[in-house]
Amino acid sequence: MRKGIHALILFSALALVPAARAGRFVRGNAALKPIVGLSVGAGSLNPLQGEKLDLDSGLGGLASRNYALEIEGAASPAAAKAFLDDKETRAWLQRNSPKRHRELFFEAAGLEDLRLTLDTYEDPDLLRLALIARYSIEQARSPQALLAWIDSDPTLAPYRSRATAAFLEWETLEAQQRKGLEENDLTAEIWAPLSLHTRQEAFRILGKHALQKVRFGLIPRNRDEAVQQGQVLSDTLDIFDNNERYDLIEKHSRGIITYNKLREARKALEELSDTELMPLLTRAEEQTDPEEALQLLSQIFDQIGVADTKEIARVRVKKSFTPQQREALSRFLNSNIFAEVAGTQAGEMLKKFYAGHALKIDVEPIDGAATANYDPRNDRIIFNERIANTFLNERGLTIETFLQDSNALHDFIALIAPTFVHEATHQTQIHAISNRGMPPKTGNWYDTMMEAEAYSREVLYREEKGRMSEHHRLLFIAGAEMMDDTHGGVDRAKLLHDDQKEFQRHVLGAYSKVNSLPGMARAWLHHGQVRLKENRETRQVISAELRRRKGLSPRAQTEHEDKGTGWLAWTVESENPIATIKTSALRGAQRFNDEDQTWVYEIYDYLQTRYQTTKQEVMNRIQDIGVVR
C-alpha cells in the first residue's frame, strides 16, 4: 500500500509562503457548533470480564496466571508484550482454557498495539491519525481514557507529552487556535470532555471554512491572495488525512501555476504586440476554474510558440486514458515487469511466487494519494493512472505518443518497478496468510509489520538495480519527486542495516492509519465473536462436506485437494456450490469459522517470524552489495 504526497509542490511555483506550524485558524463558523453534541465520553478502563482462570500447577500455568492478573489489573503494556511474546505459555493456556486465552489475547493485542503506536509516532500529527485509527480499542476511545492509561503505567511516562499534543488538549493549542475555538463558543470547559474525533472534526470544519474564505482552489486574483491561499493551506494541512492533503496540494498547485501562466501570457503578448490573441487571454483571465483557464492558455501558447511555457501549460491539463489505452498500458506492464526486476533478490522471490500464481496488473484511476494498491479481493495490483499522467507531464508526451514510444515505456516501467516490488510483496503475504485460515472476505489485512517488510524489499531493490545499471540510478534520482519517492536512497538502506528500530519508525511514518499486527488480530477477534454465532450452520455444512470427502478413494481425495474453487472465490461464497470448492480451501474455511479462532494466533506468529527472516535476508544482501562495510 503505497501512499505519498508531493510535499514540495505546495509552494514550488511561488516561493511566497514561509514554513508554518499547522493549525492556526481564522475566525469562526457557526456550522461548527452542532458537532459538540457528538462528543464521546471518557470510556471505561474496566478490567476484562469473564470466567476466572482455574489453571493447573506448573511453569506454563504459573506464567499464564501472572500474565492474566497483570493484564487485567493494571492494563500493563509490559505484561501484554510478555504474554504475546511467550508462545509456549500462550499455547498452554489455549489448550487448557481456550475461551480465556481468546479474551486475554484480545486485550493484550490491543494494549501492545497502543504501546507500539506511542513508541513509533513521535510527531503529534501522525500520532493523532494513528490513534483515530485505533478508536475501537478501549484505552484509545477518548483522550481521557488514554491519558489515564498512560498515567497508570510508569513505562509509558515518556509518551505523555506527545499524546497530550496529539489529543489537541487545550493547554497544547496555540493562542490563535484557542481564539478560533472561543469565537465558536468552544471554551476550555466545553473542550475538556470532548472525544478526539470531535476535536478533530472541530478543526476540520474551521480549516475548511478558512480555505473557503480565501477562495481556495480557484485562481488567485492577485499576489496577495496567492500568498494568503498558501498560508492558510500551510496552517490547516495537518488536520486532514493523507488523501485530502494530496487533493488540497494538487488544487493549490494548479491554481498557483495558472496564476503564473496568466501573467506570463500577458507579458508575452504585450512584448509581441499581439492584439489578435488578447481577447482569448481576456477570456482566460475571467475564469475562476484553473482547468478552464489552462485550456485557453494552451491555445495561446501553441500559437505564439513559447516552448517551455507552452509545455508547462499543456501538461497541467488533465489527461484521461480511454479503456483501450489503459488496457494497452496494462498489457505492456504484465508482459515486461519480470524482465525489469530480474537479477535482484525481489525478482527471484517473485519469480518463484508467480510460477504458481497468476500475475495481473491493471492501470486505473485511484482516488487520493495512493501510487498503487494490491487488491486482495480480485488478486491484482492496480497502478494509479495519475502516475502515468505525471510521467507524461514530465516528459511532455501525449497518451498516444507515449504508447508508441518504446524508450518512454521502458523508462516508465523502470520507475514503477520498485512500487511493483512493494505491492507484489503484499500479494505474497496475503496468499500466505490466506492459506493459514484468513477469511476470504477479509479484503485487507495490511499490518505495519507487513508494510515494513514490503518497504524493506523495495529499498533493497532500488539499491540493487541502481548498482546494476547507471541508467536506472539516474532515472531513480530524476524521478524521485515525480514518483512520490520516499522509499529509496543509500541512507535508508544503511539505516535498515544499522538501526532496525529507527528504520521501522521511518517506514511507519507513512502508514499511521494502518494497525499493527496485534491490533489487526484484536480487531478480528472482536468482530469474529458476532460472526461466529451467525456461522454455526456454515461450520456444520463444511464439516459434513469434509467428512464426505474422507470417505472417497485416495485418488478422488487427491483430485479434490487443490483442484476447484480457491479462497478468492469465497468472496462470493454463497454463489459457489460447496462441492466445487477445493479441500484445502474448505479446511481453511473451517478454521476461520472455528470458535477458538486459532488461525488468528497462527497468522500472528507466522508474520512475526516472516518479518524477522526477511529483515535478515535484506540486511545480508545490503552488506553483500557494498552499501555498508
mmCIF file of C-alpha atoms in Angstrom, residues 338 347-360:
data_model
loop_
_atom_site.group_PDB
_atom_site.id
_atom_site.type_symbol
_atom_site.label_atom_id
_atom_site.label_comp_id
_atom_site.label_asym_id
_atom_site.label_seq_id
_atom_site.Cartn_x
_atom_site.Cartn_y
_atom_site.Cartn_z
ATOM 1 C CA PHE A 338 9.509 -9.758 -14.840
ATOM 2 C CA GLY A 347 12.917 -10.540 -8.630
ATOM 3 C CA GLU A 348 13.974 -14.072 -7.692
ATOM 4 C CA MET A 349 11.422 -14.246 -4.874
ATOM 5 C CA LEU A 350 8.600 -13.029 -7.104
ATOM 6 C CA LYS A 351 9.617 -15.309 -9.972
ATOM 7 C CA LYS A 352 9.071 -18.312 -7.691
ATOM 8 C CA PHE A 353 5.790 -16.938 -6.382
ATOM 9 C CA TYR A 354 4.288 -16.144 -9.783
ATOM 10 C CA ALA A 355 5.281 -19.560 -11.106
ATOM 11 C CA GLY A 356 2.265 -20.788 -9.142
ATOM 12 C CA HIS A 357 0.046 -17.688 -9.199
ATOM 13 C CA ALA A 358 -1.385 -15.530 -11.949
ATOM 14 C CA LEU A 359 0.085 -12.055 -12.382
ATOM 15 C CA LYS A 360 -2.451 -9.348 -13.058
#
